[in-house]
Short mmCIF file of C-alpha atoms and ligand atoms in Angstrom, two decimals:
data_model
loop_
_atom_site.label_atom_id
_atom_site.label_comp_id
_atom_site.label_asym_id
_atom_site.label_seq_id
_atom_site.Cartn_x
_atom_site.Cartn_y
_atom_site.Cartn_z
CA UNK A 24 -21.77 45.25 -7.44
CA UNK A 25 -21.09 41.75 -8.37
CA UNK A 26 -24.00 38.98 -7.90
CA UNK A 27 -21.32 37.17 -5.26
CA UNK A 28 -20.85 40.28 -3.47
CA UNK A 29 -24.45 40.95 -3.63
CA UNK A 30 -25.60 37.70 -2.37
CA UNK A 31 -22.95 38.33 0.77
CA UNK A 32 -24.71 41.09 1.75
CA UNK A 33 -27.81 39.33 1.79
CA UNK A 34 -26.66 36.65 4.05
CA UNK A 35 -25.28 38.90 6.17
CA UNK A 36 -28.84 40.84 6.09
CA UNK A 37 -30.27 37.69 7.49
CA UNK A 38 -30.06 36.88 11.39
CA UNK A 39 -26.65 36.70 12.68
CA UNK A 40 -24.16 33.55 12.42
CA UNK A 41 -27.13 32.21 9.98
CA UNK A 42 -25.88 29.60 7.36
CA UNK A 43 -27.72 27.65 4.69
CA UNK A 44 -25.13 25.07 4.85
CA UNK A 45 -26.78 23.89 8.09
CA UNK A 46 -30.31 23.04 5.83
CA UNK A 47 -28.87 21.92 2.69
CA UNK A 48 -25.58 20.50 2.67
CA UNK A 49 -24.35 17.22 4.74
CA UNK A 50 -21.93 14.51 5.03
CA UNK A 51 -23.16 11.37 6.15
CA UNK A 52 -20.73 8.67 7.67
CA UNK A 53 -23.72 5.43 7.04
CA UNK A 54 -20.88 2.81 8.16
CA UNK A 55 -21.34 4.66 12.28
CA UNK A 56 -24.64 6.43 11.63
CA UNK A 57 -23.06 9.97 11.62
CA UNK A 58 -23.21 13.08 9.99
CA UNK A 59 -22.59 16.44 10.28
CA UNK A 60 -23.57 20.10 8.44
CA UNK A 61 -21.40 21.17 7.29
CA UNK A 62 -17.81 19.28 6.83
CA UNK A 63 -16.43 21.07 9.84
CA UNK A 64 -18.48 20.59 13.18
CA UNK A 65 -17.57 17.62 14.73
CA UNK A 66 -19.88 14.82 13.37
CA UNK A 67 -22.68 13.45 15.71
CA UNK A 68 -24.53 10.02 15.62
CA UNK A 69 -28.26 9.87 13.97
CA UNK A 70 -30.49 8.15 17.24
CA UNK A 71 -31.75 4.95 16.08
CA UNK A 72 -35.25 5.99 18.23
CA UNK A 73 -35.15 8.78 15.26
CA UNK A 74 -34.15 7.09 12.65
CA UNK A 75 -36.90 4.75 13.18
CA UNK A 76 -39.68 7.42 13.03
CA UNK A 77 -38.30 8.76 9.34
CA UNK A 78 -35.07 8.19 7.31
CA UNK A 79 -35.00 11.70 6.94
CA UNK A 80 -33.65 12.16 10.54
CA UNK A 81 -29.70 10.76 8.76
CA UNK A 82 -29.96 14.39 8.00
CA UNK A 83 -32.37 16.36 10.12
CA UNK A 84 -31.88 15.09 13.27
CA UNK A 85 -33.19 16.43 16.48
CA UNK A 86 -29.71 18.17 17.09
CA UNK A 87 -28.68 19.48 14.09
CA UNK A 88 -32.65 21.37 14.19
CA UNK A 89 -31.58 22.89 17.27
CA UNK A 90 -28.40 24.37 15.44
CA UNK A 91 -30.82 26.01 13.31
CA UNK A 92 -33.18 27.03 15.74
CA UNK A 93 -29.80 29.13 16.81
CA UNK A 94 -29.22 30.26 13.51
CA UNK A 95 -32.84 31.63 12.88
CA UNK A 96 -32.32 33.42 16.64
CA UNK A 97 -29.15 34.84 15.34
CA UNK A 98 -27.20 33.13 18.21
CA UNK A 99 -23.96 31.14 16.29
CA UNK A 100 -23.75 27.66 17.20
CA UNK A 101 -20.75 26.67 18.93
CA UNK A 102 -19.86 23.82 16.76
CA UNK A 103 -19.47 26.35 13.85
CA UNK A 104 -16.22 27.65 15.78
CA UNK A 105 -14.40 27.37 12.10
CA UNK A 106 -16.10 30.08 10.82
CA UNK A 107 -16.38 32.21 13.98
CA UNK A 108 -13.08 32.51 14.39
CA UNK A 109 -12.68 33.72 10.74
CA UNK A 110 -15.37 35.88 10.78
CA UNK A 111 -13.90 37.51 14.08
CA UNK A 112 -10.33 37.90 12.43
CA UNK A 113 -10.38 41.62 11.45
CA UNK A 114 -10.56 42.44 7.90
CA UNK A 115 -12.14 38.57 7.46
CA UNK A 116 -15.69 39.13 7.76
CA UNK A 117 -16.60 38.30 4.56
CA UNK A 118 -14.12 35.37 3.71
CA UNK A 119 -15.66 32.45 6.16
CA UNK A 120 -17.02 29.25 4.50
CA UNK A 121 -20.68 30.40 5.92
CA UNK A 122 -20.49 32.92 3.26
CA UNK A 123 -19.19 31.10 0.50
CA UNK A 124 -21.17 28.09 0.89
CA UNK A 125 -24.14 30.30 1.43
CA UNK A 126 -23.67 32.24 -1.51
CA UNK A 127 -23.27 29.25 -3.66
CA UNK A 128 -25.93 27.95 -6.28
CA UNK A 129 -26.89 25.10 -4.22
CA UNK A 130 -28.11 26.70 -1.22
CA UNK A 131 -28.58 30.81 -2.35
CA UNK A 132 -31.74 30.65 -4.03
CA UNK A 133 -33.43 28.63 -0.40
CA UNK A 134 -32.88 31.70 1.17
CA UNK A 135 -36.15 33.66 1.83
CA UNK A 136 -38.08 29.87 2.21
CA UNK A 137 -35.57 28.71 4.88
CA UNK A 138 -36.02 32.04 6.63
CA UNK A 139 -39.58 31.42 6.99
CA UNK A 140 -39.48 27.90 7.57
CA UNK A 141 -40.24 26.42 11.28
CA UNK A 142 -36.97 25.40 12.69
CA UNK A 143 -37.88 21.96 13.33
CA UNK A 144 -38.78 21.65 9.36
CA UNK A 145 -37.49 18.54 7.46
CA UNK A 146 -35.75 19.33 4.72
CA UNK A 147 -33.95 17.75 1.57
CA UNK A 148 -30.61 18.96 1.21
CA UNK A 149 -28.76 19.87 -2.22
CA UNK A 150 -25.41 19.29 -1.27
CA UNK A 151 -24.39 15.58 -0.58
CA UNK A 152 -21.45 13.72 0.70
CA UNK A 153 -22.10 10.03 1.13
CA UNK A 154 -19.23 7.38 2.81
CA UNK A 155 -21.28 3.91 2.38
CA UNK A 156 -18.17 2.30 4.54
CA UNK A 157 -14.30 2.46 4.80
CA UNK A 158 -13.25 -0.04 2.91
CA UNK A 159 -9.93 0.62 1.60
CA UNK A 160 -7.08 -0.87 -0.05
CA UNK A 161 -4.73 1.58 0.90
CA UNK A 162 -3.08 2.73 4.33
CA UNK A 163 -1.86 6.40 3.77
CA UNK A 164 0.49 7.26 6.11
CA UNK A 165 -1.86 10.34 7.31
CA UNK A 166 -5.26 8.34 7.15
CA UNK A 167 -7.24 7.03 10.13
CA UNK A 168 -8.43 3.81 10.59
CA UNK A 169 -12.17 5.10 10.73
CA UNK A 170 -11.83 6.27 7.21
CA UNK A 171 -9.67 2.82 5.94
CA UNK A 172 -9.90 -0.95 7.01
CA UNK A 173 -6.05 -1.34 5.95
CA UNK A 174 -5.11 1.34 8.60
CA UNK A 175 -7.71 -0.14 10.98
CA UNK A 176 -5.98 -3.37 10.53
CA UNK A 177 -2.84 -2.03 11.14
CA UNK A 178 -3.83 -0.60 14.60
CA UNK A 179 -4.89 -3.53 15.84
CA UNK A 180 -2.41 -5.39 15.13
CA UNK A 181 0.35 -2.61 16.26
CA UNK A 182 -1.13 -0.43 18.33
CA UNK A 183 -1.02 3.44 18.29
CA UNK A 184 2.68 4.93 17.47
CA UNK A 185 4.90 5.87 20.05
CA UNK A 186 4.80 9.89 19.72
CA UNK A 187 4.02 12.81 22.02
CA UNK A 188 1.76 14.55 20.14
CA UNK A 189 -1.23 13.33 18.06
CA UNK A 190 -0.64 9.50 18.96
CA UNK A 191 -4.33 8.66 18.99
CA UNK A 192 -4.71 10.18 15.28
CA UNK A 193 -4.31 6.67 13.79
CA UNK A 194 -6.48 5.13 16.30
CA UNK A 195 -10.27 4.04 15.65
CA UNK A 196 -12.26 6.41 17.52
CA UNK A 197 -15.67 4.83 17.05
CA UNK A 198 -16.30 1.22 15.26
CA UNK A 199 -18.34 0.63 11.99
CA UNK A 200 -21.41 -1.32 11.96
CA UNK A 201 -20.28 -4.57 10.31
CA UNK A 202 -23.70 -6.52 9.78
CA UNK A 203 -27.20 -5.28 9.41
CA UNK A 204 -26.73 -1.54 8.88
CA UNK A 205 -29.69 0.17 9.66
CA UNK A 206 -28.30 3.36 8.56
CA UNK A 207 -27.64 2.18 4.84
CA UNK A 208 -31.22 0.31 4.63
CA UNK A 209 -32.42 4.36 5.95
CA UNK A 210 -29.97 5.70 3.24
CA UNK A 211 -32.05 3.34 0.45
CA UNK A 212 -35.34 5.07 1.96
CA UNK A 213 -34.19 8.16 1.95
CA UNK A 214 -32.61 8.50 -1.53
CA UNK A 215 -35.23 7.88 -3.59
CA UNK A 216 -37.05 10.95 -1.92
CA UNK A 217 -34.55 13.93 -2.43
CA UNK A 218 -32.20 12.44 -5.24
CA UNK A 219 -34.04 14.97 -8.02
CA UNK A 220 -33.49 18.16 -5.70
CA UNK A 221 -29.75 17.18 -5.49
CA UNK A 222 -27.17 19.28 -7.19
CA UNK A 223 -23.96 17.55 -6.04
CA UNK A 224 -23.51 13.95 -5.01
CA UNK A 225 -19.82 12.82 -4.12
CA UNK A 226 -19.49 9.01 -3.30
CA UNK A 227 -16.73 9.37 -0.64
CA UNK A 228 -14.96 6.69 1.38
CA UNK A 229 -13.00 4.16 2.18
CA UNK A 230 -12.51 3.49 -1.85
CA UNK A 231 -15.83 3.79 -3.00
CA UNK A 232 -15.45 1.80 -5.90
CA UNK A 233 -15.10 -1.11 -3.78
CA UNK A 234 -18.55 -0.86 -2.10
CA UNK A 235 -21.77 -2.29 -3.81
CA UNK A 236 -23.84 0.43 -3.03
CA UNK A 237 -22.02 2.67 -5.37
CA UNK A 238 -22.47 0.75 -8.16
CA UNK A 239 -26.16 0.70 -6.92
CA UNK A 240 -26.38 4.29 -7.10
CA UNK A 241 -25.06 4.83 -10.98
CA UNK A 242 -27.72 1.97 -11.40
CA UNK A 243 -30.56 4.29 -9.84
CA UNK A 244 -29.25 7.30 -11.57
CA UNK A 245 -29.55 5.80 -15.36
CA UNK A 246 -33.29 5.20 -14.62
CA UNK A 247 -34.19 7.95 -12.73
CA UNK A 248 -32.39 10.81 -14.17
CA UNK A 249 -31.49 14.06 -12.79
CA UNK A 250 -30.06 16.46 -15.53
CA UNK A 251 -28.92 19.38 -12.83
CA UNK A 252 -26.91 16.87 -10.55
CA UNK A 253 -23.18 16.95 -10.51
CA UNK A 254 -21.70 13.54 -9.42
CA UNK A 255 -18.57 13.00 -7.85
CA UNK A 256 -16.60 10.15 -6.90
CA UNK A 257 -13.06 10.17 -4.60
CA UNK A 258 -11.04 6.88 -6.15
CA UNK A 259 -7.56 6.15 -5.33
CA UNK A 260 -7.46 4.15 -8.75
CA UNK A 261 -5.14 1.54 -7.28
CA UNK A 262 -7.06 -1.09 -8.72
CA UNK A 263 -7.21 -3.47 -11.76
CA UNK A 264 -8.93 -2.33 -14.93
CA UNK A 265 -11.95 -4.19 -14.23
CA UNK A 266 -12.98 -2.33 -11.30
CA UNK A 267 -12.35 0.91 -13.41
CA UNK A 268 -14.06 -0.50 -16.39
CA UNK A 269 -16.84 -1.29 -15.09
CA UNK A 270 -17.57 2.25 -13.48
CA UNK A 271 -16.95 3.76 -17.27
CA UNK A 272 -19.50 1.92 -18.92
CA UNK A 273 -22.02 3.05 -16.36
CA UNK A 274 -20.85 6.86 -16.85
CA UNK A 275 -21.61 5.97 -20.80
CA UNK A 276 -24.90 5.15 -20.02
CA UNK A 277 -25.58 8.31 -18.05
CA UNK A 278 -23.73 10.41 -20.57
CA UNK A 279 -25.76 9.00 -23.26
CA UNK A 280 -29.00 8.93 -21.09
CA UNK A 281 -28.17 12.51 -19.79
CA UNK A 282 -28.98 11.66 -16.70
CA UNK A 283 -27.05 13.57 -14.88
CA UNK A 284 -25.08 16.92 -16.00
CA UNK A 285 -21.19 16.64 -14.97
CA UNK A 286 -19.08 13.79 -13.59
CA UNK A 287 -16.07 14.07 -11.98
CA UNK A 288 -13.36 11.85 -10.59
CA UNK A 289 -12.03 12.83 -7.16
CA UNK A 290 -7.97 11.27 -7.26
CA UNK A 291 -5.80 11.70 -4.66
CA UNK A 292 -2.09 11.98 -5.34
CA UNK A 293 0.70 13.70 -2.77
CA UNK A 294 3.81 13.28 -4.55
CA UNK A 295 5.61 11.36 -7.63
CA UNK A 296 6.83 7.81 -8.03
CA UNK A 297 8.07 5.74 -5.57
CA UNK A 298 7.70 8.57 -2.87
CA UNK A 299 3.93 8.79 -3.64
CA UNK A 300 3.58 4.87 -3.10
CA UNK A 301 5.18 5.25 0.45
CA UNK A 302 2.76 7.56 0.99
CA UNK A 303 -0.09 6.22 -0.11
CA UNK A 304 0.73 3.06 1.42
CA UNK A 305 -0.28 0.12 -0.95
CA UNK A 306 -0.44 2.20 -4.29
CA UNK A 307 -0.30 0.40 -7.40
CA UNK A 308 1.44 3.05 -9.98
CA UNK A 309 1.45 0.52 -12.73
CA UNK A 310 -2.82 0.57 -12.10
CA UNK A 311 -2.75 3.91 -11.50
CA UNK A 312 -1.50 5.49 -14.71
CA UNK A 313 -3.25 2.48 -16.59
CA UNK A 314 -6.47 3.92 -15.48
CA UNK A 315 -5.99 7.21 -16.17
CA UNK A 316 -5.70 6.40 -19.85
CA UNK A 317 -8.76 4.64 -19.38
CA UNK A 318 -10.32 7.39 -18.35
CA UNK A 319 -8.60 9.12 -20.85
CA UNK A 320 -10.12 7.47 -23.81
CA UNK A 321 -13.29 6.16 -22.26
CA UNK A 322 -14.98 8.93 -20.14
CA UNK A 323 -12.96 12.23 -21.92
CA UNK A 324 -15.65 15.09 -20.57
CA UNK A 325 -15.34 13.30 -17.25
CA UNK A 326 -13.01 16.05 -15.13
CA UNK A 327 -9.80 14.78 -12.79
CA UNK A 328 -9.48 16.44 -9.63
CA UNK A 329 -6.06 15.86 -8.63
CA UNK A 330 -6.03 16.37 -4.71
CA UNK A 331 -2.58 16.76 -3.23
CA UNK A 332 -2.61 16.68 0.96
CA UNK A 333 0.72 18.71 0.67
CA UNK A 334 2.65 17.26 3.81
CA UNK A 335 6.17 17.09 4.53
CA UNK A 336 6.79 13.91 2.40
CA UNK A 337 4.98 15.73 -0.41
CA UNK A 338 8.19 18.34 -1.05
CA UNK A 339 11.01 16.11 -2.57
CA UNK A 340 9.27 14.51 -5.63
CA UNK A 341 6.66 17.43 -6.47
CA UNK A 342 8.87 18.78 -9.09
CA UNK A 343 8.10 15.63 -11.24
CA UNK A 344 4.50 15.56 -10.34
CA UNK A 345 4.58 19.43 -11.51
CA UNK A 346 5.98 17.56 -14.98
CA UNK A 347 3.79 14.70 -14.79
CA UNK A 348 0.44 16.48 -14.75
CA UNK A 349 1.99 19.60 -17.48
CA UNK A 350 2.44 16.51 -19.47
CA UNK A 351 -1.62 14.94 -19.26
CA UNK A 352 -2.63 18.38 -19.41
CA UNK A 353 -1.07 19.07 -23.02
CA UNK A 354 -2.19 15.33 -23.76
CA UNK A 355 -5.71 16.39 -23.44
CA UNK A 356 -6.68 15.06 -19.95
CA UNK A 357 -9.32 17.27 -18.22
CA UNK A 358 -7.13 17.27 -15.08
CA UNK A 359 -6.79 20.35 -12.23
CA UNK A 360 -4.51 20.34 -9.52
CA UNK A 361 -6.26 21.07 -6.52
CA UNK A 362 -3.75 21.62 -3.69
CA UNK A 363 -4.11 21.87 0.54
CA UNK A 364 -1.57 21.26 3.36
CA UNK A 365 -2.24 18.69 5.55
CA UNK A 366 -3.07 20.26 8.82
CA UNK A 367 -3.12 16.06 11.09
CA UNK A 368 -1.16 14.74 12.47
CA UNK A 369 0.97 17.63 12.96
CA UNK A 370 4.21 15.36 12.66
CA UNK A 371 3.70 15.23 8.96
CA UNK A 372 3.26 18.73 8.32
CA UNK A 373 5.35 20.55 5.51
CA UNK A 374 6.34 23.00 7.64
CA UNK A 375 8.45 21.20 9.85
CA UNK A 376 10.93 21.32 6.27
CA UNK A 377 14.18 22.31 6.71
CA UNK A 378 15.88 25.04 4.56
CA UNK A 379 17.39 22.32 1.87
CA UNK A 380 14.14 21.35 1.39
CA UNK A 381 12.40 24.65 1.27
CA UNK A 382 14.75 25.30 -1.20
CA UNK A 383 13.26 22.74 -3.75
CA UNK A 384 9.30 24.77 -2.54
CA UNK A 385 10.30 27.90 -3.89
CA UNK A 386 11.70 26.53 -7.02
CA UNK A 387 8.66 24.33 -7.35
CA UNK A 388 6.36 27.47 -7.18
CA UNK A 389 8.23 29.67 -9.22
CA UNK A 390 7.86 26.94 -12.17
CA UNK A 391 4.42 26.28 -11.93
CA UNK A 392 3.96 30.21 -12.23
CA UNK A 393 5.47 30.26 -15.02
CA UNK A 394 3.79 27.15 -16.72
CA UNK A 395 1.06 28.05 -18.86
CA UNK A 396 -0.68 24.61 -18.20
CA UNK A 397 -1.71 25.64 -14.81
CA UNK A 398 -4.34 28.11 -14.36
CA UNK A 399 -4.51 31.01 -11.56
CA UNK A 400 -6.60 28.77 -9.55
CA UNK A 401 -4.16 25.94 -9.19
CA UNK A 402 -1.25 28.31 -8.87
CA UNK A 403 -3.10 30.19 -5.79
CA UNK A 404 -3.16 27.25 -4.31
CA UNK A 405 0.20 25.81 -4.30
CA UNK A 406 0.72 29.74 -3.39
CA UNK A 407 -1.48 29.36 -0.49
CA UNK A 408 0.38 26.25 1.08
CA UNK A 409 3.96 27.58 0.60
CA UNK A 410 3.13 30.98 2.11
CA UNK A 411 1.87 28.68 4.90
CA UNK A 412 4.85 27.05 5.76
CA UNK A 413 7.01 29.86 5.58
CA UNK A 414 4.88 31.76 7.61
CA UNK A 415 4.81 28.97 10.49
CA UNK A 416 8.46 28.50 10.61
CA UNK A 417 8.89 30.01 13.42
CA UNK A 418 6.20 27.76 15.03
CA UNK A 419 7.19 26.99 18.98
CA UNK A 420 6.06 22.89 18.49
CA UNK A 421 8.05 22.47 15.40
CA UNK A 422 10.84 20.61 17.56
CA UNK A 423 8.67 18.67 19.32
CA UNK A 424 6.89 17.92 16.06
CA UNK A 425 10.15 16.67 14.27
CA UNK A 426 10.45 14.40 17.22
CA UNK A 427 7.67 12.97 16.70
CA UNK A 428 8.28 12.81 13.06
CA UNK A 429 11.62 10.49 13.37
CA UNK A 430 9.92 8.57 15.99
CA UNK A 431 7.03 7.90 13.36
CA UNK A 432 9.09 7.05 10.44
CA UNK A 433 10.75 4.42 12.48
CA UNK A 434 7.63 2.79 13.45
CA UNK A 435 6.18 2.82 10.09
CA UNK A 436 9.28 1.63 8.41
CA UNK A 437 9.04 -1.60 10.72
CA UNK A 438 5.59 -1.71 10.23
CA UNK A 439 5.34 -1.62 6.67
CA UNK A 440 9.18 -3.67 6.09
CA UNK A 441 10.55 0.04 4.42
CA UNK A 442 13.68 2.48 4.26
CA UNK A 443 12.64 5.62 4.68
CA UNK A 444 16.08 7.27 3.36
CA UNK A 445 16.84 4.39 0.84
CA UNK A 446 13.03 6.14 -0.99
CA UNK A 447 13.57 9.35 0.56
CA UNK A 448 17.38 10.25 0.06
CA UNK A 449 16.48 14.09 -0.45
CA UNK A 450 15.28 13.70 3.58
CA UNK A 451 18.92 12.74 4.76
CA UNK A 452 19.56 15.77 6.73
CA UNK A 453 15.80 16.72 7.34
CA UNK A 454 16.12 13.20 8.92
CA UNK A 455 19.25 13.95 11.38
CA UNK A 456 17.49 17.04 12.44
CA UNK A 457 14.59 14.76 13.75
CA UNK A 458 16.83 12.40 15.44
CA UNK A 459 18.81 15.37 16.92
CA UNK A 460 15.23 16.40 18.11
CA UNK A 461 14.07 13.35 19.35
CA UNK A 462 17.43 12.56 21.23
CA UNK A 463 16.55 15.97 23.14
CA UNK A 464 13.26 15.24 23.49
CA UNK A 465 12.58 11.84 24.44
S1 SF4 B 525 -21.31 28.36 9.75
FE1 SF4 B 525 -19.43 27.54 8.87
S2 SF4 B 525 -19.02 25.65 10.00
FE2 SF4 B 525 -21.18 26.20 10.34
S3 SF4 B 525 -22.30 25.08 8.79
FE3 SF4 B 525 -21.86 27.11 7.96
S4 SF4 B 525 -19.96 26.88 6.82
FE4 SF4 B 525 -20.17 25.10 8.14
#
């Protein structure tokens, strides 16, 4: 028996639904004062009245303790629906994030203390995800404008798009704190006092690079060291060299400090050229690929995360981003391709593709298969996301969602002064079914 297998069985020996995920790993939104353990529940606000009586409560608030309380009862918290409904898939049982994350070295070895720990304990957790605030210099067509000021700016200017379905996906939900954040001034309590227990610290956002704190953190970490912590940041890299130059010479000092024991870069990249740009609205390819080489040269055992958000727009150019990234790999960057579809808003998923353009997926995965650049990992993937989308061809909502699709494009093409078939010409007919589809629907 393998030590993963092994370790399954010993979650699964604890109560039922119980998951060490809920102690030791969280995301924490500091620009609303929410968080949430782990990334899928819905995320709920820290009480100032709580906050006030310990910084600790940005993670263990009263709330999330009663989760656990569940947990330790063996009753599964409702929130935690993600998992359930894997779990209760037949055959499944042992595939649902509860056990992988559970089973991982940052929360396994907690797992006889948190079983005997009150369920109103404190505790520091191993796993964290930090957004300081959504400041962002790019407005991805897909993106929210909780998670980016340039999208945020965008909806108030505009107004949500005029679609059927998911029309309040671009919409703020709940406003940041602008001035006098008492969550951050909490964070700058609260760090001090579990930042040597961490094991992984990603520096999410917005663009993280362009908030102080981040910087502030790489300064705390090259004096107070902490040789077991991966550190992670997710950077768009759409900015000048400065900005990138000045977050290399702080990973030199760590490297050469040790102060921490792996550093990676977090990139996000959907497609290739001109196509990726009009997705990633704002994206400077010029300052892009610049600061790659930087990276390159400057931080070499830094690793690239490439993330793709496969969605429909993703299919046409992918063959050259296939190319692009075979080419860095054999140039000796430290880059994976790290591949998921793009579930919201469901008018820009890839499986609303039409067979000319499902055509140019199969291809696509049959080359990376054979490319000895990519490992299994990166191929299962890609494999994952294409099995997808055939699978959910026959999905009922795909008209409805094409609809939607041509009566987004528009929008954002007047929004954002573009020609969506002048960038896109491999969409031409993909783009008549949509009108034909809209002209029915609407
Ligand atoms: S049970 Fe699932 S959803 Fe809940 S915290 Fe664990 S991994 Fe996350």
């Amino acid at each position: 028996m393998n030590d993963k297998i092994f370790r399954k069985i010993q979650i699964e020996n604890s109560p039922h639904g119980f998951c060490l995920a809920k102690w030791y790993q969280v995301t924490l939104d500091l620009s609303r004062g929410q968080n949430h353990s782990c990334h899928h529940p819905e995320r709920h606000t820290t009480p100032l009245v709580e906050l006030q009586n310990s910084p600790s409560a940005l993670h263990n608030t009263e709330f999330k303790k009663l989760q656990r309380k569940k947990m330790l009862e063996g009753i599964r918290p409702e929130e935690c629906s993600y998992c359930w409904n894997i779990e209760d898939t037949p055959g499944n049982q042992l595939n649902s994030d509860r056990l992988i994350k559970s089973t991982d070295d940052w929360a396994f070895d907690k797992l006889e203390v948190t079983l005997s720990l009150p369920w109103n304990e404190d505790v520091a957790p191993t796993y964290l995800e930090v957004m300081f605030n959504s400041e962002c210099n790019l407005s991805c067509i897909y993106c929210m404008a909780d998670i980016s000021t340039s999208v945020e700016k965008e909806m108030e200017k505009f107004g949500p798009y005029p679609v059927k379905n998911s029309s309040e996906h671009r919409v703020s939900k709940s406003p940041a704190l602008k001035k006098d954040n008492p969550y951050i001034e909490a964070f700058w309590k609260y760090f001090p006092t579990i930042y040597s227990q961490l094991k992984h610290f990603r520096i999410t956002g917005g663009e993280p690079l362009l908030s102080k704190d981040t910087f502030k953190v790489l300064e705390f970490l090259e004096t107070n060291p902490n040789p077991n912590l991966e550190l992670s940041i997710n950077t768009n890299l759409s900015y000048g060299k400065n900005i990138c130059e000045k977050l290399l010479s702080h990973l030199k000092v760590l490297e050469a400090k040790k102060s921490i024991k792996k550093f990676s870069f977090y990139v996000s990249l959907d497609s290739f050229g001109e196509q990726a740009s009009y997705i990633r609205q704002g994206l400077n390819l010029d300052n892009f690929a610049k600061n790659i080489e930087l990276i390159k040269y400057n931080s070499p055992n830094s690793q690239i995360v490439l993330m793709c958000t496969f969605n429909i727009l993703s299919i046409a150019s992918f063959p050259l981003l296939i190319h692009w990234i075979k080419d860095q790999k054999n140039n000796g960057l430290n880059i994976v391709l790290d591949i998921s579809y793009l579930k919201d808003p469901e008018y820009l998923r890839a499986n609303l593709a039409t067979p000319d353009l499902l055509i140019i997926l199969s291809t696509c995965l049959s080359e990376l298969k054979t490319r000895k650049e990519f490992s299994n990992y990166e191929v299962s993937k890609f494999n994952r996301v294409v099995d997808w989308i055939f699978d959910s061809q026959a999905d009922v909502k795909i008209l409805e969602q094409r609809a939607d699709f041509y009566q987004f494009i528009n929008e954002f093409d007047k929004r954002y002064n573009k020609n969506f078939l002048e960038i896109f010409p491999e969409y031409k007919t993909f783009y008549q079914v949509c009108k034909k589809s809209a002209l029915w629907k609407f």
